[in-house]
Amino acid sequence: MKLWLVMFAGGLLTYLTRLSFIALAGKVEFPAWLQRSLRYVPPAVLSAIIFPEILVHEGHLNLSFGNDRLIAGLLAALVGWKTRNMLLTIVVGMVSLLLLQAIRR
Amino acid sequence: MQKDALKSSRLSLFLAGLKAELPLLIGVFPFGLIYGVLALEAGIPASAAQAMSAIVFAGSSQFITTQLVGNGTPAFVMVLTIFIVNLRHALYSASIAPYISKLSNGWKGLLAYLLTDEAYAIAITHYDREGSQPNSHWFFLGAGVALWSTWQASTAIGILVGAVLPTTWSLDFTLSLTFIALVMPYLKDRPSLGAALAAGIVAVLGNSLPYKLGLVAAALVGILVGLLLEKVK
């Protein structure tokens, strides 16, 4: 019961967050600085999700070559940068990780 | 005649949105599987685990919720956590709002529900390239529906068969890779690159902050750095 309440309240807040500016659009004029800053939303948010996922393990920063996810992530990023092909980026990253793990075992 | 043309342009845009979303789905699908597995392991009933994927419909906050349920966190802390983890969607909302401002309230309400990380990234790329055409929202809808169906189906399969998946496959890594694939096209000039690096570094530094506050701080610092670098050149 408690869990369902959490889900509905959390879901409603999430929905209102997503709706917020969409509901205001057309009724309120966004200031120019806000519009300019929105250009940087995708690179900033996506990187903020990626970096800790790849660099931090169990609370510790791991920048060494022993970090399989770092190496696989860098290879994927390189492929993504060169080809702009999302499918290839994901496949190369996943195959690299599995190979690295197999080699080190 | 003209009506038919309009209809076919809607359908073709919807299908184009679906198609643009496809590569991301191979990253999202395993993530949904793992969510299904973890939710059951945390003691969440199958019905609630599935319902959460439709009601909250935001992967990272669902993962965190399963963790919190597992260690008996008070309800209001869980709700607050979901809210804060999903605050980044307000930025997506602001970013996409100008392109859909002319739509009816029904459309706005529907597209807001579908505004996830992955659907946003695909939709905004389309809007950046094409501008807002009369039927552009069908493209957004196609991307959103593709992501939504995949999330529901992968959750269900995770609940049903997930427990037999070997953890050594590191399937959770596919989500990081999805985000890497999504971010690369944005790194096209110095301010964007600076925004990405600054946000990434702050996110690592603030990683131990509670409720993913580090993520919110990182996004804001990244945006600020992007704006500052615009001025420099």
mmCIF file of C-alpha atoms in Angstrom, chain A:
data_model
loop_
_atom_site.group_PDB
_atom_site.id
_atom_site.type_symbol
_atom_site.label_atom_id
_atom_site.label_comp_id
_atom_site.label_asym_id
_atom_site.label_seq_id
_atom_site.Cartn_x
_atom_site.Cartn_y
_atom_site.Cartn_z
ATOM 1 C CA MET A 1 0.000 0.000 0.000
ATOM 2 C CA LYS A 2 2.752 2.401 1.007
ATOM 3 C CA LEU A 3 4.637 1.517 -2.159
ATOM 4 C CA TRP A 4 1.643 2.354 -4.359
ATOM 5 C CA LEU A 5 1.333 5.767 -2.687
ATOM 6 C CA VAL A 6 5.041 6.388 -3.324
ATOM 7 C CA MET A 7 4.622 5.392 -6.959
ATOM 8 C CA PHE A 8 1.610 7.612 -7.569
ATOM 9 C CA ALA A 9 3.110 10.619 -5.768
ATOM 10 C CA GLY A 10 6.528 10.125 -7.404
ATOM 11 C CA GLY A 11 4.903 9.537 -10.789
ATOM 12 C CA LEU A 12 2.734 12.626 -10.500
ATOM 13 C CA LEU A 13 5.698 14.833 -9.531
ATOM 14 C CA THR A 14 7.739 13.402 -12.399
ATOM 15 C CA TYR A 15 4.905 14.073 -14.823
ATOM 16 C CA LEU A 16 4.453 17.653 -13.597
ATOM 17 C CA THR A 17 8.218 18.192 -13.971
ATOM 18 C CA ARG A 18 8.057 17.006 -17.564
ATOM 19 C CA LEU A 19 4.958 19.087 -18.245
ATOM 20 C CA SER A 20 6.211 22.266 -16.517
ATOM 21 C CA PHE A 21 7.716 24.349 -19.332
ATOM 22 C CA ILE A 22 5.665 22.637 -22.028
ATOM 23 C CA ALA A 23 2.488 23.865 -20.309
ATOM 24 C CA LEU A 24 3.911 27.381 -19.991
ATOM 25 C CA ALA A 25 5.111 27.617 -23.596
ATOM 26 C CA GLY A 26 3.176 30.063 -25.712
ATOM 27 C CA LYS A 27 1.777 31.723 -22.581
ATOM 28 C CA VAL A 28 5.080 32.969 -21.182
ATOM 29 C CA GLU A 29 7.999 34.357 -23.189
ATOM 30 C CA PHE A 30 11.287 32.700 -22.153
ATOM 31 C CA PRO A 31 14.111 35.210 -21.604
ATOM 32 C CA ALA A 32 16.930 35.106 -24.168
ATOM 33 C CA TRP A 33 19.570 33.857 -21.703
ATOM 34 C CA LEU A 34 17.353 30.895 -20.811
ATOM 35 C CA GLN A 35 16.850 30.022 -24.471
ATOM 36 C CA ARG A 36 20.598 30.188 -25.113
ATOM 37 C CA SER A 37 21.430 28.072 -22.098
ATOM 38 C CA LEU A 38 19.052 25.336 -23.234
ATOM 39 C CA ARG A 39 21.453 24.498 -26.058
ATOM 40 C CA TYR A 40 23.768 23.002 -23.465
ATOM 41 C CA VAL A 41 21.176 20.858 -21.707
ATOM 42 C CA PRO A 42 21.765 17.651 -23.698
ATOM 43 C CA PRO A 43 25.604 17.561 -23.534
ATOM 44 C CA ALA A 44 25.637 18.621 -19.854
ATOM 45 C CA VAL A 45 22.967 16.232 -18.561
ATOM 46 C CA LEU A 46 24.079 13.239 -20.616
ATOM 47 C CA SER A 47 27.736 13.644 -19.567
ATOM 48 C CA ALA A 48 26.707 14.090 -15.941
ATOM 49 C CA ILE A 49 25.038 10.668 -16.152
ATOM 50 C CA ILE A 50 27.846 8.962 -18.106
ATOM 51 C CA PHE A 51 30.991 10.045 -16.191
ATOM 52 C CA PRO A 52 30.162 8.621 -12.734
ATOM 53 C CA GLU A 53 28.742 5.425 -14.255
ATOM 54 C CA ILE A 54 32.032 4.722 -15.977
ATOM 55 C CA LEU A 55 34.616 6.239 -13.643
ATOM 56 C CA VAL A 56 33.291 5.489 -10.162
ATOM 57 C CA HIS A 57 33.144 1.959 -8.784
ATOM 58 C CA GLU A 58 31.843 1.297 -5.290
ATOM 59 C CA GLY A 59 32.517 4.888 -4.309
ATOM 60 C CA HIS A 60 36.062 5.038 -5.687
ATOM 61 C CA LEU A 61 37.345 6.926 -8.710
ATOM 62 C CA ASN A 62 39.089 4.541 -11.097
ATOM 63 C CA LEU A 63 41.028 6.214 -13.922
ATOM 64 C CA SER A 64 43.392 3.298 -14.563
ATOM 65 C CA PHE A 65 43.689 0.980 -17.555
ATOM 66 C CA GLY A 66 42.353 -1.711 -15.258
ATOM 67 C CA ASN A 67 38.913 -0.091 -15.529
ATOM 68 C CA ASP A 68 37.247 -2.146 -18.274
ATOM 69 C CA ARG A 69 34.250 0.170 -18.506
ATOM 70 C CA LEU A 70 36.494 3.182 -19.034
ATOM 71 C CA ILE A 71 38.358 1.514 -21.895
ATOM 72 C CA ALA A 72 35.174 0.163 -23.498
ATOM 73 C CA GLY A 73 33.451 3.527 -23.022
ATOM 74 C CA LEU A 74 36.358 5.379 -24.660
ATOM 75 C CA LEU A 75 36.336 2.988 -27.618
ATOM 76 C CA ALA A 76 32.575 3.473 -27.984
ATOM 77 C CA ALA A 77 32.980 7.260 -27.781
ATOM 78 C CA LEU A 78 35.662 7.155 -30.479
ATOM 79 C CA VAL A 79 33.406 5.140 -32.782
ATOM 80 C CA GLY A 80 30.489 7.450 -32.001
ATOM 81 C CA TRP A 81 32.618 10.509 -32.725
ATOM 82 C CA LYS A 82 33.884 9.163 -36.073
ATOM 83 C CA THR A 83 30.706 7.522 -37.384
ATOM 84 C CA ARG A 84 27.753 9.203 -35.606
ATOM 85 C CA ASN A 85 26.215 5.733 -35.784
ATOM 86 C CA MET A 86 24.370 4.967 -32.528
ATOM 87 C CA LEU A 87 23.902 1.253 -33.087
ATOM 88 C CA LEU A 88 27.566 0.736 -33.967
ATOM 89 C CA THR A 89 28.606 2.800 -30.928
ATOM 90 C CA ILE A 90 26.613 0.628 -28.533
ATOM 91 C CA VAL A 91 27.672 -2.660 -30.129
ATOM 92 C CA VAL A 92 31.387 -1.749 -30.181
ATOM 93 C CA GLY A 93 31.227 -0.669 -26.532
ATOM 94 C CA MET A 94 29.469 -3.826 -25.380
ATOM 95 C CA VAL A 95 31.687 -6.199 -27.385
ATOM 96 C CA SER A 96 34.808 -4.403 -26.079
ATOM 97 C CA LEU A 97 33.668 -4.770 -22.487
ATOM 98 C CA LEU A 98 32.879 -8.460 -22.861
ATOM 99 C CA LEU A 99 36.224 -9.110 -24.602
ATOM 100 C CA LEU A 100 38.174 -7.208 -21.936
ATOM 101 C CA GLN A 101 36.415 -9.157 -19.200
ATOM 102 C CA ALA A 102 37.093 -12.446 -20.997
ATOM 103 C CA ILE A 103 40.797 -11.627 -21.456
ATOM 104 C CA ARG A 104 41.312 -10.655 -17.833
ATOM 105 C CA ARG A 105 39.557 -13.642 -16.363
#
